[in-house]
């Protein structure tokens, strides 16, 4: 697998995980305290048992926790490629921190490109160029070499 494909896959998973977390928060908010009606036939017209929504949320939360654990494992591995096991190696040591930082913000943190450009004090196009040059370098010298640098 090419470096760009690998990091794009991680970015997609980070985005999906963030969306799932947002959904989970909305589900929790809907479970919040609600006014109790003691009138027969009153209410929202929702015939479903309120415990069903709680059970669905708990089930979803379990699946989300597994997805988060898997994503964190992939992120840790990708960070080793970018910064080495001790945080002082990897692509940052071999090619430069700007390359590793651009890839980290753009792909591992899934930050918006305008925000990355602002942080790095360069254009969005240059941020993309830094990432692409980093990917080419990883593919050229090999994953193991970069990771163990």
Coordinates of N, CA, C and O in Angstrom, one line a residue:
X1 N 0.8 -1.2 0.0 CA 0.0 0.0 0.0 C 0.9 1.2 0.0 O 1.9 1.3 0.7
X2 N 0.5 2.2 -0.8 CA 1.3 3.5 -0.9 C 1.0 4.3 0.3 O -0.1 4.2 1.0
X3 N 1.9 5.2 0.7 CA 1.8 6.0 1.9 C 0.5 6.9 1.8 O -0.2 7.0 2.8
X4 N 0.3 7.5 0.7 CA -0.9 8.4 0.6 C -2.2 7.6 0.9 O -3.1 8.1 1.6
X5 N -2.3 6.4 0.3 CA -3.5 5.6 0.5 C -3.7 5.3 2.0 O -4.8 5.3 2.6
X6 N -2.5 4.9 2.6 CA -2.5 4.5 4.0 C -3.0 5.7 4.9 O -3.9 5.5 5.7
X7 N -2.5 6.9 4.7 CA -2.9 8.0 5.5 C -4.3 8.5 5.2 O -5.0 9.0 6.1
X8 N -4.7 8.4 3.9 CA -6.1 8.7 3.6 C -7.1 7.8 4.3 O -8.1 8.2 4.7
X9 N -6.7 6.5 4.4 CA -7.6 5.6 5.1 C -7.7 5.9 6.6 O -8.8 5.9 7.2
X10 N -6.6 6.4 7.2 CA -6.6 6.8 8.6 C -7.5 8.0 8.7 O -8.3 8.1 9.7
X11 N -7.3 9.0 7.8 CA -8.1 10.2 7.9 C -9.6 9.9 7.8 O -10.4 10.4 8.6
X12 N -10.0 9.0 6.9 CA -11.4 8.6 6.8 C -11.9 8.0 8.1 O -13.0 8.3 8.5
X13 N -11.1 7.2 8.7 CA -11.5 6.6 9.9 C -11.6 7.6 11.1 O -12.6 7.5 11.9
X14 N -10.7 8.5 11.1 CA -10.8 9.6 12.1 C -12.1 10.4 11.9 O -12.8 10.7 12.9
X15 N -12.4 10.7 10.7 CA -13.7 11.5 10.4 C -14.9 10.7 10.8 O -15.8 11.2 11.5
X16 N -14.9 9.4 10.5 CA -16.1 8.5 10.8 C -16.2 8.4 12.3 O -17.3 8.5 12.9
X17 N -15.1 8.3 13.0 CA -15.1 8.2 14.5 C -15.6 9.4 15.1 O -16.5 9.4 16.0
X18 N -15.2 10.6 14.6 CA -15.7 11.9 15.1 C -17.2 12.0 14.9 O -17.9 12.5 15.8
X19 N -17.7 11.6 13.7 CA -19.1 11.7 13.5 C -19.9 10.8 14.4 O -21.0 11.1 14.9
X20 N -19.3 9.6 14.6 CA -20.0 8.6 15.5 C -20.1 9.2 16.9 O -21.1 9.0 17.6
X21 N -19.0 9.8 17.4 CA -19.0 10.4 18.7 C -20.1 11.5 18.8 O -20.8 11.6 19.8
X22 N -20.2 12.3 17.8 CA -21.3 13.4 17.7 C -22.7 12.7 17.8 O -23.5 13.2 18.5
X23 N -22.8 11.7 17.1 CA -24.1 11.0 17.1 C -24.4 10.4 18.5 O -25.5 10.5 18.9
X24 N -23.4 9.8 19.1 CA -23.6 9.3 20.4 C -24.0 10.4 21.4 O -24.9 10.2 22.2
X25 N -23.4 11.6 21.3 CA -23.8 12.7 22.2 C -25.2 13.1 21.9 O -25.9 13.4 22.9
X26 N -25.6 13.1 20.7 CA -27.0 13.5 20.4 C -28.0 12.4 21.0 O -29.0 12.8 21.5
X27 N -27.6 11.2 20.9 CA -28.4 10.1 21.5 C -28.5 10.3 23.0 O -29.6 10.1 23.6
X28 N -27.4 10.6 23.6 CA -27.4 10.8 25.1 C -28.3 12.0 25.4 O -29.0 12.0 26.4
X29 N -28.2 13.0 24.6 CA -29.0 14.2 24.9 C -30.5 13.9 24.8 O -31.3 14.5 25.6
X30 N -30.9 13.1 23.9 CA -32.3 12.7 23.7 C -32.8 11.9 24.9 O -34.0 11.9 25.2
X31 N -31.9 11.2 25.6 CA -32.3 10.4 26.8 C -32.4 11.3 28.0 O -32.9 10.8 29.0
X32 N -32.0 12.5 27.9 CA -32.1 13.4 29.1 C -33.4 13.5 29.8 O -34.4 12.9 29.3
X33 N -33.5 14.1 30.9 CA -34.7 14.2 31.7 C -35.8 14.8 30.8 O -35.6 15.9 30.1
X34 N -37.0 14.2 30.9 CA -38.1 14.7 30.1 C -39.3 14.8 31.1 O -39.4 14.1 32.1
X35 N -40.2 15.7 30.8 CA -41.4 15.9 31.6 C -42.2 14.7 31.6 O -42.4 14.0 30.6
X36 N -42.7 14.3 32.8 CA -43.5 13.1 32.9 C -45.0 13.4 32.9 O -45.4 14.3 33.5
X37 N -45.7 12.8 32.0 CA -47.2 13.0 31.9 C -47.9 11.8 32.6 O -47.5 10.7 32.4
X38 N -48.9 12.2 33.4 CA -49.6 11.2 34.1 C -51.0 11.0 33.5 O -51.9 10.3 34.1
X39 N -51.3 11.7 32.4 CA -52.6 11.6 31.8 C -52.6 10.4 30.9 O -51.7 10.1 30.1
X40 N -53.7 9.7 30.9 CA -53.9 8.5 30.0 C -53.9 9.0 28.5 O -54.6 9.9 28.2
X41 N -53.1 8.3 27.7 CA -53.1 8.6 26.3 C -52.3 9.8 25.9 O -52.2 10.2 24.8
X42 N -51.8 10.5 26.9 CA -51.0 11.7 26.6 C -49.6 11.4 26.2 O -49.2 10.2 26.1
X43 N -48.8 12.4 25.9 CA -47.4 12.2 25.6 C -47.1 12.5 24.2 O -47.9 13.2 23.5
X44 N -46.0 12.1 23.7 CA -45.5 12.5 22.4 C -46.1 11.6 21.3 O -45.8 11.9 20.1
X45 N -46.9 10.6 21.6 CA -47.4 9.8 20.5 C -46.4 8.7 20.2 O -46.6 7.8 19.3
X46 N -45.2 8.7 20.8 CA -44.2 7.6 20.6 C -44.5 6.4 21.4 O -44.4 6.5 22.6
X47 N -44.9 5.3 20.8 CA -45.3 4.1 21.5 C -44.2 3.3 21.9 O -44.3 2.3 22.7
X48 N -43.0 3.6 21.5 CA -41.8 2.8 21.8 C -41.4 3.0 23.3 O -41.6 4.0 23.9
X49 N -40.9 1.9 23.8 CA -40.4 1.9 25.2 C -39.2 2.8 25.3 O -38.2 2.6 24.5
X50 N -39.1 3.7 26.2 CA -37.9 4.6 26.4 C -36.7 3.8 26.6 O -35.6 4.2 26.2
X51 N -36.8 2.6 27.2 CA -35.6 1.8 27.5 C -35.0 1.3 26.2 O -33.8 0.9 26.1
X52 N -35.8 1.2 25.1 CA -35.3 0.7 23.8 C -34.2 1.7 23.3 O -33.2 1.2 22.8
X53 N -34.5 3.0 23.4 CA -33.5 3.9 22.9 C -32.2 3.9 23.7 O -31.1 4.0 23.2
X54 N -32.4 3.7 25.0 CA -31.2 3.6 25.9 C -30.4 2.3 25.5 O -29.2 2.3 25.4
X55 N -31.1 1.2 25.3 CA -30.4 0.0 24.9 C -29.7 0.1 23.6 O -28.6 -0.4 23.4
X56 N -30.4 0.8 22.6 CA -29.7 1.1 21.3 C -28.5 1.9 21.5 O -27.4 1.7 20.9
X57 N -28.6 2.9 22.3 CA -27.4 3.8 22.6 C -26.3 3.0 23.2 O -25.1 3.2 22.8
X58 N -26.6 2.2 24.2 CA -25.5 1.4 24.9 C -24.9 0.4 23.9 O -23.6 0.3 23.9
X59 N -25.7 -0.2 23.0 CA -25.1 -1.1 22.0 C -24.2 -0.3 21.0 O -23.1 -0.7 20.7
X60 N -24.7 0.9 20.6 CA -23.9 1.7 19.7 C -22.6 2.2 20.4 O -21.5 2.2 19.8
X61 N -22.7 2.5 21.7 CA -21.5 3.0 22.4 C -20.5 1.9 22.5 O -19.3 2.1 22.4
X62 N -20.9 0.6 22.7 CA -20.0 -0.5 22.7 C -19.2 -0.6 21.3 O -18.0 -0.9 21.3
X63 N -20.0 -0.5 20.3 CA -19.3 -0.6 18.9 C -18.4 0.5 18.7 O -17.3 0.4 18.1
X64 N -18.8 1.7 19.1 CA -18.0 2.9 19.0 C -16.7 2.8 19.8 O -15.6 3.2 19.3
X65 N -16.8 2.3 21.0 CA -15.6 2.1 21.8 C -14.6 1.2 21.1 O -13.4 1.4 21.1
X66 N -15.0 0.1 20.4 CA -14.1 -0.8 19.7 C -13.5 0.0 18.5 O -12.4 -0.2 18.2
X67 N -14.4 0.7 17.8 CA -13.9 1.5 16.6 C -12.8 2.5 17.1 O -11.8 2.7 16.4
X68 N -13.0 3.2 18.2 CA -12.1 4.1 18.8 C -10.8 3.4 19.1 O -9.7 3.9 18.8
X69 N -10.8 2.3 19.8 CA -9.7 1.5 20.1 C -8.9 1.1 18.9 O -7.6 1.2 18.9
X70 N -9.6 0.6 17.8 CA -8.9 0.3 16.6 C -8.2 1.5 15.9 O -7.1 1.4 15.4
X71 N -8.9 2.6 16.0 CA -8.4 3.8 15.3 C -7.2 4.3 16.1 O -6.2 4.8 15.5
X72 N -7.2 4.3 17.4 CA -6.1 4.7 18.2 C -4.9 3.9 18.0 O -3.7 4.4 17.9
X73 N -5.1 2.6 17.8 CA -3.9 1.7 17.4 C -3.3 2.1 16.1 O -2.1 2.2 16.0
X74 N -4.2 2.4 15.1 CA -3.7 2.8 13.8 C -3.0 4.2 13.9 O -1.9 4.4 13.3
X75 N -3.5 5.1 14.7 CA -2.9 6.4 14.9 C -1.5 6.3 15.6 O -0.6 7.0 15.2
X76 N -1.4 5.4 16.5 CA -0.1 5.2 17.2 C 0.9 4.7 16.2 O 2.1 5.2 16.2
X77 N 0.5 3.8 15.4 CA 1.4 3.2 14.4 C 1.9 4.3 13.4 O 3.0 4.4 13.0
X78 N 0.9 5.1 12.9 CA 1.2 6.2 12.0 C 2.1 7.2 12.6 O 3.0 7.8 11.9
X79 N 1.9 7.5 13.9 CA 2.7 8.5 14.6 C 4.2 8.0 14.7 O 5.1 8.8 14.6
X80 N 4.4 6.7 14.8 CA 5.7 6.1 14.8 C 6.4 6.4 13.4 O 7.6 6.6 13.4
X81 N 5.6 6.3 12.4 CA 6.2 6.5 11.0 C 6.5 8.0 10.9 O 7.6 8.3 10.4
X82 N 5.7 8.9 11.5 CA 6.0 10.3 11.3 C 7.1 10.8 12.3 O 7.9 11.7 11.9
X83 N 7.1 10.3 13.5 CA 7.9 10.8 14.6 C 8.8 9.8 15.3 O 9.5 10.2 16.2
X84 N 8.8 8.6 14.9 CA 9.6 7.5 15.5 C 9.0 7.1 16.8 O 8.0 7.7 17.4
X85 N 9.5 6.0 17.4 CA 9.0 5.5 18.6 C 9.2 6.4 19.8 O 8.4 6.4 20.7
X86 N 10.3 7.1 19.8 CA 10.6 8.0 20.9 C 10.2 9.5 20.7 O 10.4 10.4 21.5
X87 N 9.5 9.7 19.5 CA 9.1 11.1 19.2 C 10.2 12.0 18.6 O 10.0 13.2 18.4
X88 N 11.3 11.4 18.4 CA 12.5 12.2 17.8 C 13.0 11.5 16.6 O 14.2 11.7 16.2
X89 N 12.2 10.8 15.9 CA 12.7 10.1 14.7 C 11.7 10.2 13.5 O 11.1 11.2 13.4
X90 N 11.6 9.1 12.8 CA 10.6 9.0 11.7 C 10.9 10.0 10.6 O 12.0 10.4 10.4
X91 N 9.8 10.3 9.9 CA 9.8 11.2 8.8 C 10.3 12.6 9.3 O 11.1 13.2 8.6
X92 N 9.9 13.0 10.5 CA 10.4 14.3 11.0 C 11.9 14.4 11.1 O 12.5 15.4 10.7
X93 N 12.6 13.3 11.4 CA 14.0 13.3 11.5 C 14.7 13.3 10.2 O 15.6 14.0 9.9
X94 N 14.1 12.4 9.3 CA 14.7 12.1 8.0 C 14.5 13.2 7.0 O 15.4 13.5 6.2
X95 N 13.3 13.8 7.0 CA 12.9 14.7 5.9 C 12.6 16.1 6.5 O 12.9 17.1 5.8
X96 N 12.1 16.2 7.7 CA 11.9 17.5 8.3 C 10.5 17.5 9.1 O 9.6 16.8 8.6
X97 N 10.5 18.3 10.1 CA 9.2 18.3 10.9 C 8.1 18.9 10.2 O 6.9 18.5 10.4
X98 N 8.3 19.8 9.3 CA 7.2 20.4 8.5 C 6.4 19.3 7.7 O 5.2 19.4 7.7
X99 N 7.1 18.4 7.2 CA 6.5 17.3 6.4 C 5.6 16.4 7.3 O 4.5 16.2 7.1
X100 N 6.2 16.0 8.5 CA 5.5 15.2 9.4 C 4.3 15.9 10.0 O 3.2 15.3 10.2
X101 N 4.5 17.2 10.4 CA 3.4 18.0 11.0 C 2.3 18.2 10.0 O 1.1 18.1 10.4
X102 N 2.6 18.4 8.8 CA 1.5 18.6 7.8 C 0.7 17.3 7.6 O -0.6 17.4 7.6
X103 N 1.4 16.2 7.6 CA 0.7 14.9 7.4 C -0.1 14.6 8.7 O -1.3 14.2 8.6
X104 N 0.5 14.9 9.9 CA -0.2 14.6 11.1 C -1.5 15.4 11.2 O -2.6 14.9 11.5
X105 N -1.4 16.8 11.0 CA -2.6 17.6 11.1 C -3.6 17.3 10.1 O -4.8 17.2 10.3
X106 N -3.2 17.0 8.8 CA -4.1 16.8 7.7 C -4.8 15.4 7.7 O -5.9 15.3 7.4
X107 N -4.0 14.4 8.2 CA -4.5 13.1 8.1 C -4.8 12.4 9.4 O -5.8 11.7 9.5
X108 N -3.9 12.6 10.4 CA -4.2 11.9 11.7 C -5.1 12.7 12.6 O -5.9 12.1 13.3
X109 N -5.1 14.0 12.4 CA -6.1 14.8 13.2 C -7.3 15.3 12.4 O -8.2 15.9 12.9
X110 N -7.2 15.1 11.1 CA -8.3 15.5 10.1 C -8.7 16.9 10.3 O -9.9 17.2 10.3
X111 N -7.7 17.8 10.5 CA -8.1 19.2 10.6 C -8.4 19.8 9.2 O -7.8 19.3 8.2
X112 N -9.2 20.8 9.2 CA -9.4 21.5 7.9 C -8.2 22.1 7.3 O -7.3 22.7 8.1
X113 N -8.0 22.1 6.0 CA -6.8 22.6 5.4 C -6.6 24.0 5.6 O -5.4 24.5 5.8
X114 N -7.6 24.9 5.6 CA -7.3 26.3 5.9 C -6.7 26.5 7.3 O -5.9 27.4 7.5
X115 N -7.2 25.7 8.2 CA -6.7 25.8 9.6 C -5.2 25.4 9.6 O -4.3 26.0 10.3
X116 N -4.9 24.3 8.9 CA -3.5 23.8 8.9 C -2.6 24.9 8.3 O -1.5 25.1 8.8
X117 N -3.0 25.4 7.2 CA -2.3 26.5 6.5 C -2.0 27.7 7.4 O -0.9 28.2 7.4
X118 N -3.0 28.0 8.2 CA -2.8 29.1 9.1 C -1.8 28.8 10.2 O -0.9 29.6 10.5
X119 N -1.9 27.6 10.8 CA -1.0 27.1 11.8 C 0.4 27.1 11.3 O 1.4 27.5 11.9
X120 N 0.6 26.6 10.1 CA 1.9 26.4 9.5 C 2.4 27.6 8.8 O 3.6 27.7 8.3
X121 N 1.6 28.7 8.7 CA 2.0 29.9 8.1 C 2.4 29.7 6.6 O 3.5 30.2 6.2
X122 N 1.6 29.0 5.9 CA 1.8 28.8 4.4 C 0.5 28.6 3.7 O -0.5 28.6 4.4
X123 N 0.5 28.5 2.4 CA -0.7 28.3 1.7 C -1.2 26.8 1.8 O -0.5 25.9 2.2
X124 N -2.5 26.6 1.6 CA -3.1 25.3 1.6 C -2.4 24.4 0.5 O -2.1 23.3 0.8
X125 N -2.1 25.0 -0.6 CA -1.4 24.3 -1.7 C 0.0 23.8 -1.2 O 0.4 22.6 -1.4
X126 N 0.7 24.6 -0.4 CA 2.0 24.2 0.1 C 1.8 23.1 1.1 O 2.7 22.2 1.1
X127 N 0.8 23.2 1.9 CA 0.6 22.1 2.9 C 0.4 20.7 2.1 O 0.9 19.7 2.6
X128 N -0.4 20.8 1.1 CA -0.6 19.6 0.3 C 0.7 19.1 -0.4 O 1.0 17.9 -0.4
X129 N 1.5 20.0 -0.8 CA 2.8 19.7 -1.4 C 3.7 19.0 -0.3 O 4.4 18.1 -0.6
X130 N 3.7 19.6 0.9 CA 4.5 19.0 2.0 C 4.1 17.5 2.2 O 4.9 16.6 2.3
X131 N 2.8 17.3 2.3 CA 2.2 16.0 2.5 C 2.6 15.0 1.3 O 3.1 13.9 1.6
X132 N 2.4 15.5 0.1 CA 2.7 14.6 -1.0 C 4.2 14.3 -1.1 O 4.6 13.2 -1.4
X133 N 5.1 15.3 -0.8 CA 6.5 15.0 -0.8 C 6.9 14.0 0.3 O 7.7 13.1 0.1
X134 N 6.2 14.1 1.5 CA 6.4 13.2 2.6 C 6.0 11.8 2.2 O 6.7 10.8 2.5
X135 N 4.9 11.7 1.5 CA 4.4 10.3 1.0 C 5.4 9.7 0.0 O 5.7 8.5 0.1
X136 N 5.8 10.5 -0.9 CA 6.8 10.0 -1.9 C 8.0 9.5 -1.2 O 8.6 8.5 -1.5
X137 N 8.5 10.3 -0.2 CA 9.7 9.9 0.5 C 9.5 8.6 1.2 O 10.4 7.7 1.2
X138 N 8.4 8.4 1.9 CA 8.1 7.2 2.6 C 8.1 6.0 1.7 O 8.7 5.0 1.9
X139 N 7.4 6.2 0.5 CA 7.4 5.1 -0.5 C 8.8 4.8 -1.0 O 9.1 3.7 -1.3
X140 N 9.6 5.8 -1.2 CA 10.9 5.7 -1.8 C 11.9 4.9 -0.8 O 12.6 4.0 -1.3
X141 N 11.9 5.3 0.4 CA 12.9 4.7 1.3 C 12.4 3.5 2.1 O 13.1 2.8 2.7
X142 N 11.1 3.4 2.1 CA 10.5 2.3 2.8 C 9.9 2.6 4.2 O 10.5 3.4 4.9
X143 N 8.8 1.9 4.5 CA 8.1 2.1 5.8 C 9.1 1.8 7.0 O 9.1 2.5 7.9
X144 N 9.7 0.6 6.9 CA 10.6 0.2 8.0 C 11.7 1.2 8.3 O 12.0 1.5 9.4
X145 N 12.3 1.7 7.2 CA 13.4 2.6 7.4 C 12.9 3.9 8.1 O 13.6 4.4 9.0
X146 N 11.8 4.4 7.6 CA 11.3 5.7 8.2 C 10.9 5.4 9.7 O 11.2 6.2 10.5
X147 N 10.2 4.4 9.9 CA 9.7 4.1 11.2 C 10.8 3.9 12.2 O 10.7 4.3 13.4
X148 N 11.9 3.3 11.8 CA 13.0 2.9 12.7 C 14.1 4.0 12.8 O 15.1 3.8 13.4
X149 N 13.9 5.1 12.1 CA 14.9 6.2 12.1 C 15.0 6.9 13.4 O 14.1 7.0 14.1

